[in-house]
Short mmCIF file of C-alpha atoms in Angstrom, two decimals:
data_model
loop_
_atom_site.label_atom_id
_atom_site.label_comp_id
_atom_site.label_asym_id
_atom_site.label_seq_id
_atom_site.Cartn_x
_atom_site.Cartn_y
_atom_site.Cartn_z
CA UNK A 1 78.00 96.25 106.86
CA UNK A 2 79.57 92.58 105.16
CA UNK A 3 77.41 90.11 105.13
CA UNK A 4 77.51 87.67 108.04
CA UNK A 5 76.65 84.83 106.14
CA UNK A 6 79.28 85.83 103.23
CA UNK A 7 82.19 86.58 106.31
CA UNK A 8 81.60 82.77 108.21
CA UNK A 9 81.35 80.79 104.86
CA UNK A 10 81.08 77.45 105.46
CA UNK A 11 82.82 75.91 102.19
CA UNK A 12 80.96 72.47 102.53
CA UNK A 13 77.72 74.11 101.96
CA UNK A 14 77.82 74.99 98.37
CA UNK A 15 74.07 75.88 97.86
CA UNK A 16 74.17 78.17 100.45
CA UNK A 17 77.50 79.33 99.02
CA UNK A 18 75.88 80.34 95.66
CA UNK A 19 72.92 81.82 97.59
CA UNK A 20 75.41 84.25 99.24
CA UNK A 21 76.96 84.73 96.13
CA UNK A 22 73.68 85.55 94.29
CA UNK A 23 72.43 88.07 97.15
CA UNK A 24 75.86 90.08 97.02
CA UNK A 25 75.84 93.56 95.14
CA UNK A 26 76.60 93.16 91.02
CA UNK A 27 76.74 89.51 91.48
CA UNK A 28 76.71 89.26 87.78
CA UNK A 29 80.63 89.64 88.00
CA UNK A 30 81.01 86.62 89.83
CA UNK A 31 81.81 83.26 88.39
CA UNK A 32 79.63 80.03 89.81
CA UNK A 33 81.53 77.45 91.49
CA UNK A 34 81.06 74.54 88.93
CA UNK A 35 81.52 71.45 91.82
CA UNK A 36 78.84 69.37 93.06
CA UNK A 37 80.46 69.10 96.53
CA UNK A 38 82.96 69.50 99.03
CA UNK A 39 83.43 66.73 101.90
CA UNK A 40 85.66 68.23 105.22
CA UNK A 41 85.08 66.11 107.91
CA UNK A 42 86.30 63.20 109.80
CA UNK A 43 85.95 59.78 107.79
CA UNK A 44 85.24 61.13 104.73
CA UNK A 45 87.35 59.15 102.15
CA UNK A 46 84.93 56.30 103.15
CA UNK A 47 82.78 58.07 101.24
CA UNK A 48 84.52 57.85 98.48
CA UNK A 49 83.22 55.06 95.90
CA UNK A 50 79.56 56.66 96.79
CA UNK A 51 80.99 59.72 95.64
CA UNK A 52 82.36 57.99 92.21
CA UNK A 53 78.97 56.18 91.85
CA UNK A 54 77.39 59.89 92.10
CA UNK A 55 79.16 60.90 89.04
CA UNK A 56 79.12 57.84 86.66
CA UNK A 57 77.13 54.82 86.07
CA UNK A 58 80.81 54.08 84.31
CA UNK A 59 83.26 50.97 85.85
CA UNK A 60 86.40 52.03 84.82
CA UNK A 61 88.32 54.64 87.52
CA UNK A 62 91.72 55.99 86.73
CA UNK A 63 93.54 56.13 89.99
CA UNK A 64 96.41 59.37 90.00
CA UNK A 65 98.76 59.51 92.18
CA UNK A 66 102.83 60.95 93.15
CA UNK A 67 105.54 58.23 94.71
CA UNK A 68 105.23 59.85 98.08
CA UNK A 69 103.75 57.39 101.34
CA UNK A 70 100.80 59.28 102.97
CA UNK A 71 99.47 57.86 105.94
CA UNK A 72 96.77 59.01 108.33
CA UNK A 73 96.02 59.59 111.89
CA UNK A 74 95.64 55.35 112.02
CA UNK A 75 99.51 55.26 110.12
CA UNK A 76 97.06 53.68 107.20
CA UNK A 77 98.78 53.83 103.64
CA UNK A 78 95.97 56.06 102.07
CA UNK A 79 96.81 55.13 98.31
CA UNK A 80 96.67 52.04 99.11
CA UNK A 81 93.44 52.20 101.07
CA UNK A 82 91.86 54.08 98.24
CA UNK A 83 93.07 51.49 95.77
CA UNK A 84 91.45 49.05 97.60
CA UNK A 85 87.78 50.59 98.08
CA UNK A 86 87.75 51.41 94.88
CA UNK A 87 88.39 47.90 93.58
CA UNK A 88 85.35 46.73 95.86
CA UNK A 89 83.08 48.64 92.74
CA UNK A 90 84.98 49.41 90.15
CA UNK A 91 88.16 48.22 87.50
CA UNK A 92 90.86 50.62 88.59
CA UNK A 93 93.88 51.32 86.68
CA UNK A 94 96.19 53.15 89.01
CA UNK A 95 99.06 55.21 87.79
CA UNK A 96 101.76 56.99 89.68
CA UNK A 97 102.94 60.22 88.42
CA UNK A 98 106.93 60.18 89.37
CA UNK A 99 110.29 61.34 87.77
CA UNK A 100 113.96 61.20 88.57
CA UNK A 101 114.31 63.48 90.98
CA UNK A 102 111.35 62.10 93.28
CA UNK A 103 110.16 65.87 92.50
CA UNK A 104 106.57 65.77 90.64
CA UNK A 105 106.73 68.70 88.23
CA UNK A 106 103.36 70.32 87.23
CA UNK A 107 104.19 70.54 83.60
CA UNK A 108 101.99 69.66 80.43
CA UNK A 109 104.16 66.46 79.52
CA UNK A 110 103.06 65.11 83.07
CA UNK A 111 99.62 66.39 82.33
CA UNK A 112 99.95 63.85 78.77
CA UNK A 113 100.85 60.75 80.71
CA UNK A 114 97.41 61.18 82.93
CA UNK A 115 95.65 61.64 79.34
CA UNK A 116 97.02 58.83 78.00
CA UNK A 117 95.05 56.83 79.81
CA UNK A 118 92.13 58.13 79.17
CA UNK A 119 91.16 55.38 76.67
CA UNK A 120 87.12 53.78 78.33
CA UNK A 121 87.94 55.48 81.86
CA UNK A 122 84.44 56.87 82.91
CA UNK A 123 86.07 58.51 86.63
CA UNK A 124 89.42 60.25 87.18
CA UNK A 125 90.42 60.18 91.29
CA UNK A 126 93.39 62.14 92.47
CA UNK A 127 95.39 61.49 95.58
CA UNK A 128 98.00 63.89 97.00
CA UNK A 129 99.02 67.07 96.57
CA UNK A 130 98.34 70.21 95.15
CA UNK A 131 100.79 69.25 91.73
CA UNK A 132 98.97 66.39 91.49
CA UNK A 133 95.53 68.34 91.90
CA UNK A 134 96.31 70.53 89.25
CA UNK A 135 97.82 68.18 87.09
CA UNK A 136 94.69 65.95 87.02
CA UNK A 137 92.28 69.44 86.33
CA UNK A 138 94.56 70.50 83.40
CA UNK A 139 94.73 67.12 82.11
CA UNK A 140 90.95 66.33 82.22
CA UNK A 141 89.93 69.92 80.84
CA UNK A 142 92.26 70.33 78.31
CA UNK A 143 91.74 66.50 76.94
CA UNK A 144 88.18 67.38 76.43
CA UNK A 145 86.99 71.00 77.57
CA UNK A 146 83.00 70.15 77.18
CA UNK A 147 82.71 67.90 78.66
CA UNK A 148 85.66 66.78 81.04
CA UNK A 149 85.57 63.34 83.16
CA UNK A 150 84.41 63.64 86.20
CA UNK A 151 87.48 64.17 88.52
CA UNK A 152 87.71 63.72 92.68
CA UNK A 153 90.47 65.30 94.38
CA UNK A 154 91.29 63.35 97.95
CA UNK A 155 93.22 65.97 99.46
CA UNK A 156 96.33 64.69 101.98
CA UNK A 157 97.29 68.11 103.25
CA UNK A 158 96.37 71.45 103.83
CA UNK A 159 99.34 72.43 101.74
CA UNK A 160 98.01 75.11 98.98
CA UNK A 161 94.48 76.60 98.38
CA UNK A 162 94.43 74.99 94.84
CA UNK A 163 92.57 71.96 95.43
CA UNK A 164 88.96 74.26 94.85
CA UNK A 165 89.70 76.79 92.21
CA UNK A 166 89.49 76.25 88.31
CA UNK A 167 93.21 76.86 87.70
CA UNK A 168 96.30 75.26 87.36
CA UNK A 169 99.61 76.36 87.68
CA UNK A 170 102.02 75.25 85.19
CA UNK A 171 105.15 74.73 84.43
CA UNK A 172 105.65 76.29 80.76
CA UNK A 173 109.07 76.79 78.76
CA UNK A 174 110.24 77.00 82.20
CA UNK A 175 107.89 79.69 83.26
CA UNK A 176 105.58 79.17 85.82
CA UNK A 177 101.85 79.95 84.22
CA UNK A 178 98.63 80.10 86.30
CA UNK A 179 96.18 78.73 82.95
CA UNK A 180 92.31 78.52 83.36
CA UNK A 181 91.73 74.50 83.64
CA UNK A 182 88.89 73.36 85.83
CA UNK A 183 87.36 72.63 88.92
CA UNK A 184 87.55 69.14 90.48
CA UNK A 185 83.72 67.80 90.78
CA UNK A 186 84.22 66.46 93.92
CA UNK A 187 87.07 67.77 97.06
CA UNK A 188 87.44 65.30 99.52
CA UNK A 189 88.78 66.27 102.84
CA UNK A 190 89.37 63.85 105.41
CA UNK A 191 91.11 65.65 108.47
CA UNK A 192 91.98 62.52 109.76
CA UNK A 193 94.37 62.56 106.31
CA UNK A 194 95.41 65.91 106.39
CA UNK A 195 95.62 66.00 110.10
CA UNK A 196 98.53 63.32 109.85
CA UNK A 197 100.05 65.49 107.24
CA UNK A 198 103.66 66.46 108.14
CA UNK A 199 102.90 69.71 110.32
CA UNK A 200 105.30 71.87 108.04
CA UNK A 201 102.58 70.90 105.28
CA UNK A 202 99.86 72.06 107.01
CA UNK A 203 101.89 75.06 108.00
CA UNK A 204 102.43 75.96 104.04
CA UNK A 205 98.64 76.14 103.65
CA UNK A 206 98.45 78.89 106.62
CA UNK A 207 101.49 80.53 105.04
CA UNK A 208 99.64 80.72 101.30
CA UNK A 209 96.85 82.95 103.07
CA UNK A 210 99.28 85.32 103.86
CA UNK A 211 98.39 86.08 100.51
CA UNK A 212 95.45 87.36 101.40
CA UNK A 213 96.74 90.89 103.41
CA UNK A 214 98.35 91.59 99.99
CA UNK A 215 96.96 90.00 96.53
CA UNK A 216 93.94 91.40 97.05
CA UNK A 217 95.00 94.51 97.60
CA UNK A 218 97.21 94.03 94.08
CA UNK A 219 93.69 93.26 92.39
CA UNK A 220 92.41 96.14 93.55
CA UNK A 221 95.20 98.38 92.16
CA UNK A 222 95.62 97.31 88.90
CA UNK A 223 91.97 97.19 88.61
CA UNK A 224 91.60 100.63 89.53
CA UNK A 225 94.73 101.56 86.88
CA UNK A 226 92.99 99.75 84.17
CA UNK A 227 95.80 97.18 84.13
CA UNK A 228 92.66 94.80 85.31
CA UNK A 229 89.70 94.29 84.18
CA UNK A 230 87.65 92.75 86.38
CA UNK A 231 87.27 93.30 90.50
CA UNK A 232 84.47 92.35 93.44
CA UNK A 233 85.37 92.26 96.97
CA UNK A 234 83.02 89.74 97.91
CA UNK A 235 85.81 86.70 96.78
CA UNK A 236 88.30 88.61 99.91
CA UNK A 237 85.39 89.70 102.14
CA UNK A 238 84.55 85.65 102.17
CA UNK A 239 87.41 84.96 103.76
CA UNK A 240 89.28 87.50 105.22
CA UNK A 241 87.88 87.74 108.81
CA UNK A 242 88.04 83.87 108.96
CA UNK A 243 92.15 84.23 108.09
CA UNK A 244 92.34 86.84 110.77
CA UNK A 245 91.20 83.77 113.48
CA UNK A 246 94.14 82.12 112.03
CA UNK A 247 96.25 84.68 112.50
CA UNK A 248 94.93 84.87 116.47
CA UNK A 249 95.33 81.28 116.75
CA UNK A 250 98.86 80.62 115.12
CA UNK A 251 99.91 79.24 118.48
CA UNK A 252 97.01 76.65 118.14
CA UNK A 253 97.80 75.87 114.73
CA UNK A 254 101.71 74.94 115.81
CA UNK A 255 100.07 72.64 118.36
CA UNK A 256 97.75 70.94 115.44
CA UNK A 257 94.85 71.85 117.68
CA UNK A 258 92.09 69.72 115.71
CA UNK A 259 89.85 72.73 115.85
CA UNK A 260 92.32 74.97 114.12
CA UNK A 261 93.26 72.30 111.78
CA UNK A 262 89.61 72.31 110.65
CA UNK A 263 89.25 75.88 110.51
CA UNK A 264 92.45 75.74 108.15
CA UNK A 265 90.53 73.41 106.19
CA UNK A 266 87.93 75.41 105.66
CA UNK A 267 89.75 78.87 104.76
CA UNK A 268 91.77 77.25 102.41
CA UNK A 269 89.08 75.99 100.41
CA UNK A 270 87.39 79.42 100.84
CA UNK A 271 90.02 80.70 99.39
CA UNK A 272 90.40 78.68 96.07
CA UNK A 273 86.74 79.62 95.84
CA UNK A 274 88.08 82.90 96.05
CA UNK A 275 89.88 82.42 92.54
CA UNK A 276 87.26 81.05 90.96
CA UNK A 277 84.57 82.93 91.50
CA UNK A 278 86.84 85.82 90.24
CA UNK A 279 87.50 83.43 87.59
CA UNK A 280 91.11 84.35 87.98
CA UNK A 281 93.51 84.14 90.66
CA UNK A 282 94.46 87.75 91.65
CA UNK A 283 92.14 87.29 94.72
CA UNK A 284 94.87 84.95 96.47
CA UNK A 285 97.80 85.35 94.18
CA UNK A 286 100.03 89.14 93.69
CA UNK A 287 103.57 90.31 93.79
CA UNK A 288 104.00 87.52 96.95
CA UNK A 289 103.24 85.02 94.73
CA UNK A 290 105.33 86.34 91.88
CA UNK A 291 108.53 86.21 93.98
CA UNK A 292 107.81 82.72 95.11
CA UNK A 293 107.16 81.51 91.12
CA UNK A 294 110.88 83.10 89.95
CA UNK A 295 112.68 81.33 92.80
CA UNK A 296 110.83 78.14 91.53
CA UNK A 297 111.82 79.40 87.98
CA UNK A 298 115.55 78.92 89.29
CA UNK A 299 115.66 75.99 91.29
CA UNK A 300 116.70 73.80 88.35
CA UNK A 301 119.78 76.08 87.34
CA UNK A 302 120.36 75.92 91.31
CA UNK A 303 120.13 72.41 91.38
CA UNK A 304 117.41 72.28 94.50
CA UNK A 305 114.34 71.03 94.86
CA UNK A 306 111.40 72.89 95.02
CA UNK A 307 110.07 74.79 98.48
CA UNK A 308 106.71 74.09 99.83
CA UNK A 309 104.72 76.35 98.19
CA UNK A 310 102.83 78.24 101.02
CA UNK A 311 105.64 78.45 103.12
CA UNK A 312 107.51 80.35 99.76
CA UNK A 313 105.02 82.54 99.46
CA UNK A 314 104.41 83.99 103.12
CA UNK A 315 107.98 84.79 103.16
CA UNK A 316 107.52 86.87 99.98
CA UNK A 317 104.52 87.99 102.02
CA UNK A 318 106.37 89.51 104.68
CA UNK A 319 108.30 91.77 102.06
CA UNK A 320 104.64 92.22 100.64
CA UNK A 321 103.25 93.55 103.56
CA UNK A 322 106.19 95.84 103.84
CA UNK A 323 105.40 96.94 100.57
CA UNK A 324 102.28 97.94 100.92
CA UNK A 325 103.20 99.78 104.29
CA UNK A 326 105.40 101.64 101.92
CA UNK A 327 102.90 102.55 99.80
CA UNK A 328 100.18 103.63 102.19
CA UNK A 329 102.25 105.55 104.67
CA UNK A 330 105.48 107.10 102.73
CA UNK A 331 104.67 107.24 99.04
CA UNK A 332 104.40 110.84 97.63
CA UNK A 333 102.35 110.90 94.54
CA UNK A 334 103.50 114.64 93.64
CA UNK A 335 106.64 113.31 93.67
CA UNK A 336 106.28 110.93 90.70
CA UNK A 337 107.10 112.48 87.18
CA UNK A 338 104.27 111.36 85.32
CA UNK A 339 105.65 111.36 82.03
CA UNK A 340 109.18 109.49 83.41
CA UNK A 341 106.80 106.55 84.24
CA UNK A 342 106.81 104.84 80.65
CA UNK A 343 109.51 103.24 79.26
CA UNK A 344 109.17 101.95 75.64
CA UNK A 345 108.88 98.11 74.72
CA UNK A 346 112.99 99.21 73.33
CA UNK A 347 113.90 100.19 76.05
CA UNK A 348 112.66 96.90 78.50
CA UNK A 349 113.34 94.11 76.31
CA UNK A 350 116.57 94.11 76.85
CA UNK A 351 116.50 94.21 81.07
CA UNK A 352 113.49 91.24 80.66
CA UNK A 353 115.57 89.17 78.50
CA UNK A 354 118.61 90.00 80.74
CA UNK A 355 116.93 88.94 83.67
CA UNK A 356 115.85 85.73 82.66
CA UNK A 357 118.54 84.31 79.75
CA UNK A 358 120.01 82.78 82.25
CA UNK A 359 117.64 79.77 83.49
CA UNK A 360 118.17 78.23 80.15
CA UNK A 361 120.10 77.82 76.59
CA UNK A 362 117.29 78.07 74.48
CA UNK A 363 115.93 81.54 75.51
CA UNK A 364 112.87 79.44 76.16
CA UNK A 365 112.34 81.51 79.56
CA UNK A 366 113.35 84.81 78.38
CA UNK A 367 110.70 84.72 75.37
CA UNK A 368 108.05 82.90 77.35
CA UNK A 369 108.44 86.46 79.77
CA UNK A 370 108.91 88.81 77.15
CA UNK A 371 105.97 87.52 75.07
CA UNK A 372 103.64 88.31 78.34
CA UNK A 373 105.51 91.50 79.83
CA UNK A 374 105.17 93.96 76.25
CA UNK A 375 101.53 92.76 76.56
CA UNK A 376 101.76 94.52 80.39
CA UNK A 377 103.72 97.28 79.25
CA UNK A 378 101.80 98.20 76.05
CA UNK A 379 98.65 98.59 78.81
CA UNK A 380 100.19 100.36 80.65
CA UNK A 381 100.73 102.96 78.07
CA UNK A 382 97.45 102.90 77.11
CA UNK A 383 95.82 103.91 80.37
CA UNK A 384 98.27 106.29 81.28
CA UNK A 385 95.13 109.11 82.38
CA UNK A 386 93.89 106.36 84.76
CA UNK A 387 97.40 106.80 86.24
CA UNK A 388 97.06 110.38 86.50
CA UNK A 389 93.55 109.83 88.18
CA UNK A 390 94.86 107.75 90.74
CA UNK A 391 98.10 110.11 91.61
CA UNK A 392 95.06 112.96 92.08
CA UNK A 393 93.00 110.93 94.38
CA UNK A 394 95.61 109.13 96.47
CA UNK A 395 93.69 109.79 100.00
CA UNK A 396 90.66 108.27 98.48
CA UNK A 397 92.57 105.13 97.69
CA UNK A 398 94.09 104.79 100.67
CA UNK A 399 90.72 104.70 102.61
CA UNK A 400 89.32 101.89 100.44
CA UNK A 401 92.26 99.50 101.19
CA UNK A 402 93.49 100.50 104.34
CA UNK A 403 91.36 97.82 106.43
CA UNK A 404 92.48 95.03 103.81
CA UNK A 405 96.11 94.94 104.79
CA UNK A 406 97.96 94.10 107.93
CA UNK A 407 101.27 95.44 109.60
CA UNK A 408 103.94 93.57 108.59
CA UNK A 409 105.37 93.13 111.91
CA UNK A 410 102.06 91.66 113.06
CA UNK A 411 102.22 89.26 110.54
CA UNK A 412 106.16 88.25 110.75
CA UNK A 413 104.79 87.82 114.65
CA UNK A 414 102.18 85.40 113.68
CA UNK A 415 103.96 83.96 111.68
CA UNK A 416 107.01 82.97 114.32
CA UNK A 417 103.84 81.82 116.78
CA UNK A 418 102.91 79.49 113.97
CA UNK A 419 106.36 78.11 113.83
CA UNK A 420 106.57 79.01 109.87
CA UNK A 421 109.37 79.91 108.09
CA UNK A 422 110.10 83.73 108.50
CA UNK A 423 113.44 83.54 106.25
CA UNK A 424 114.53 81.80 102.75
CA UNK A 425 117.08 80.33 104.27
CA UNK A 426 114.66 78.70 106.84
CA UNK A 427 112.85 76.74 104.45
CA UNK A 428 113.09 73.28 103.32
CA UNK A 429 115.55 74.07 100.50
CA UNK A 430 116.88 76.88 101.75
CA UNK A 431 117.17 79.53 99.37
CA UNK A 432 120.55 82.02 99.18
CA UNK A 433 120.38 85.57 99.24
CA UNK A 434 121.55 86.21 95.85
CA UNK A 435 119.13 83.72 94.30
CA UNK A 436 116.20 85.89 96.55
CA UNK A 437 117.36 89.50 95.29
CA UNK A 438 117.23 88.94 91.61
CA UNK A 439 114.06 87.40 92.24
CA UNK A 440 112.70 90.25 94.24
CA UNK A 441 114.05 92.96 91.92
CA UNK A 442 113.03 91.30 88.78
CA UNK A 443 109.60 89.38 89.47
CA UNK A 444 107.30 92.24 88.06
CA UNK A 445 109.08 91.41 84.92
CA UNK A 446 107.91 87.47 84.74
CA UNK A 447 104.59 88.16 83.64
CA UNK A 448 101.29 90.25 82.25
CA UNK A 449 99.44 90.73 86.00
CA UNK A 450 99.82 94.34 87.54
CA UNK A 451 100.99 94.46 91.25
CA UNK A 452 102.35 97.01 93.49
CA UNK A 453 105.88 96.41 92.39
CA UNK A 454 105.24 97.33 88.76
CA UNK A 455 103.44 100.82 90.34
CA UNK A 456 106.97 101.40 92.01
CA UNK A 457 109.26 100.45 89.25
CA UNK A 458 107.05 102.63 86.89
CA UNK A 459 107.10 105.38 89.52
CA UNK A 460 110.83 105.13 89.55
CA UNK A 461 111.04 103.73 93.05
CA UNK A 462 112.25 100.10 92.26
CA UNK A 463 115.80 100.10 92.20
CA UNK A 464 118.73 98.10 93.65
CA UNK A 465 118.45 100.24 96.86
CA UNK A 466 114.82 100.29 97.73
CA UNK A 467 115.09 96.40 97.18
CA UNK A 468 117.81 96.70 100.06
CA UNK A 469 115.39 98.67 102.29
CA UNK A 470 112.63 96.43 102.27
CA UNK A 471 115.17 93.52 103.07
CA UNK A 472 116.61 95.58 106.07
CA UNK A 473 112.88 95.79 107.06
CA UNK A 474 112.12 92.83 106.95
CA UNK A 475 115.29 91.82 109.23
CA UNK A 476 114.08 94.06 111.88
CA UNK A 477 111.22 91.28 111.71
CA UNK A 478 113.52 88.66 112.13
CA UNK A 479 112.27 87.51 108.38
CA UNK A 480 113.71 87.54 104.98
CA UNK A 481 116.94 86.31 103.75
#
């Protein structure tokens, strides 16, 4: 029987939190939450220079933002209104994070401007979104890993679960890279910010816990191949009954029923926990996640802007979901020819460098997911008798994870009741369907993280045709291209 306390999580309590975390079985596998607290309530960014003056006798506050107005409930400009209560207390340089395109790329060059003005700043306080979250962790941690500047995150939206995990995803040789950074010391959540939020924001953050009928399940697998070395259910079992209220109140959601909008509020934070108490992010993050990050990967070559992240990724969900349906109710294990399943690093580096030479002229893509992938591949070699072991004791698998997915047709439902995006070409850049199959059939090449879609390709499934069958599935759903 889960814990009750573990199952209704309440992420503003953090001592209790740790308590849970503490009382769960081998809790020496979990990571602490390194963040002195977490503010979700109504009026909370007035709360905000008490919160600096918690972390710093200092008087110098580096103000980060993006270009982009936010306004809340009140149609108050909230960089504006943070500028000014922080200049009540403190000297506050303020700089605005912005490039040609209007489009704030999470990259380590952006990550160097924040840095640069590190020079006598004793507080670092982010405002926006989840690039500018995680380019204000990787910048603080990686300017001075021991011991970082205290950093506040004002969150504007319910966008992403990234504002509470100690990760950043990057933008790297034009790869995206999720890279260990840190926790912000302080999340501030006003919902009468991220209640204002453009709906279709708050949307994306109930679309990137679709995530969690699938990436857990991902974790589990390569863990159990050896491609993983580390797994706890505790980081899902936090959250996932609280995601399946979302899913019953979708409709709710669409309205921005203030209840629901808190409960969102809550998961999603949950949820980054999620990651770092793993101290990685397969908990929230598997093959949907890798599909999303290619057709990122190609949006410069396309000449688009980028998607909102959560929406991206429940889309890729969907064909998740299918996936896994796939896996649990048609796969044959004495079908697979065991000794068929392992190509040689000679015979892959051509398709990874095929599949990816394209995004640039430098190769700077292609190497970036070659480097990682042989890594993958040389693993997989190595635990090739795990393989066997789990081909034997299919059933017993399937047991364990059956109650941690969902029916992909109850989700694509949910997801229409939510008023999400159900197909690429539904969301804000809409993205075509040739740009969506190469991303599909190649994304278990990207990087070094085991998911279903490796298990299939190695098993011989993963071809042109089986990519077509899960897309015909997924239109059945009304979702997909």
């Amino acid at each position: 029987m889960l814990d009750k306390r573990l199952i209704e999580a309440d992420a503003s309590k953090l001592d209790e939190l740790r308590d849970i975390m503490a009382h769960q079985e081998n809790p020496e596998k979990l990571h602490d939450i390194a963040m002195d607290a977490v503010l979700i309530e109504h009026g909370a960014l007035a709360k905000l220079s008490d919160c600096v003056r918690s972390l710093t006798a200092g008087s110098k506050v580096l103000l980060v933002t993006g270009p982009t107005l936010i306004q809340d409930v009140h149609e108050q400009n909230i960089k504006e209104a943070v500028f000014a209560q922080l200049k009540e207390s403190f000297e506050v340089e303020w700089l605005v994070i912005s490039e040609p395109d209007s489009i704030v790329h999470c990259t380590p060059e952006n990550a160097a401007k924040i840095q640069a003005r590190f020079e006598g700043v004793d507080c670092v306080v982010g405002v926006g979104s989840g690039t500018i979250c995680d380019l204000n962790k990787y910048a603080t941690f990686y300017a001075d890993k021991e011991h970082p500047l205290p950093l506040i995150i004002v969150q504007t939206a319910l966008s992403v679960n990234a504002f509470s995990d100690n990760s950043s995803v990057m933008l790297i040789n034009g790869v995206k890279r999720t890279v260990h950074s840190r926790y912000p010391t302080i999340l501030i959540i006003d919902l009468d910010v991220v209640t204002a939020a453009p709906p279709e924001m708050n949307v994306s953050g109930y679309g990137d816990l679709i995530a969690t009928w699938t990436a857990p399940v991902d974790w589990y697998l390569s863990y159990t191949l050896g491609m993983g070395g580390n797994f706890h259910t505790a980081p899902s079992d936090m959250i996932r009954t609280q995601c399946e209220r979302l899913l019953e109140n979708s409709e709710r959601l669409a309205a921005c029923d203030p209840e629901v909008i808190g409960d969102l509020a809550n998961v999603l934070t949950l949820s980054g926990f999620s990651m770092g108490l793993a101290d990685e992010s397969s908990p929230a993050s598997g093959s949907e996640h890798v599909m999303s990050h290619l057709i990122d990967m190609s949006s410069g070559v396309r000449k688009t802007g980028i998607c909102y992240h959560g929406t991206q990724v429940a889309v890729s969900g969907i064909l998740s979901c299918i996936l896994w349906d796939y896996l649990l109710h048609e796969f044959d294990p004495a079908s697979v020819d065991v000794d068929a399943c392992y190509p040689t690093l000679e015979e892959m580096e051509p398709r990874v460098r095929a599949a990816f030479d394209w995004l640039d002229n430098t190769h700077s893509a292609a190497n970036e997911c070659w480097s990682d992938y042989q890594k993958k591949l040389t693993k997989w070699h190595n635990n090739k008798e795990n393989f066997k072991a789990f081909l034997a004791n299919f059933d017993a698998f399937k047991q364990q994870v059956s109650g941690w997915v969902k029916d992909p047709a109850y989700i694509a439902a949910c997801m229409h009741k939510a008023n999400a995006p159900c197909r690429y070409k539904d969301l804000n850049f809409p993205v075509d369907a040739d740009t969506v199959r190469w991303a599909i059939t190649n994304c278990h090449l990207m990087r070094n993280r085991f998911s279903i879609i490796d298990l299939l390709h190695f098993s011989g499934k993963w071809d042109d045709a089986f990519v077509q069958m899960v897309l015909d599935r997924a239109e059945a759903l009304d979702a997909g291209l």
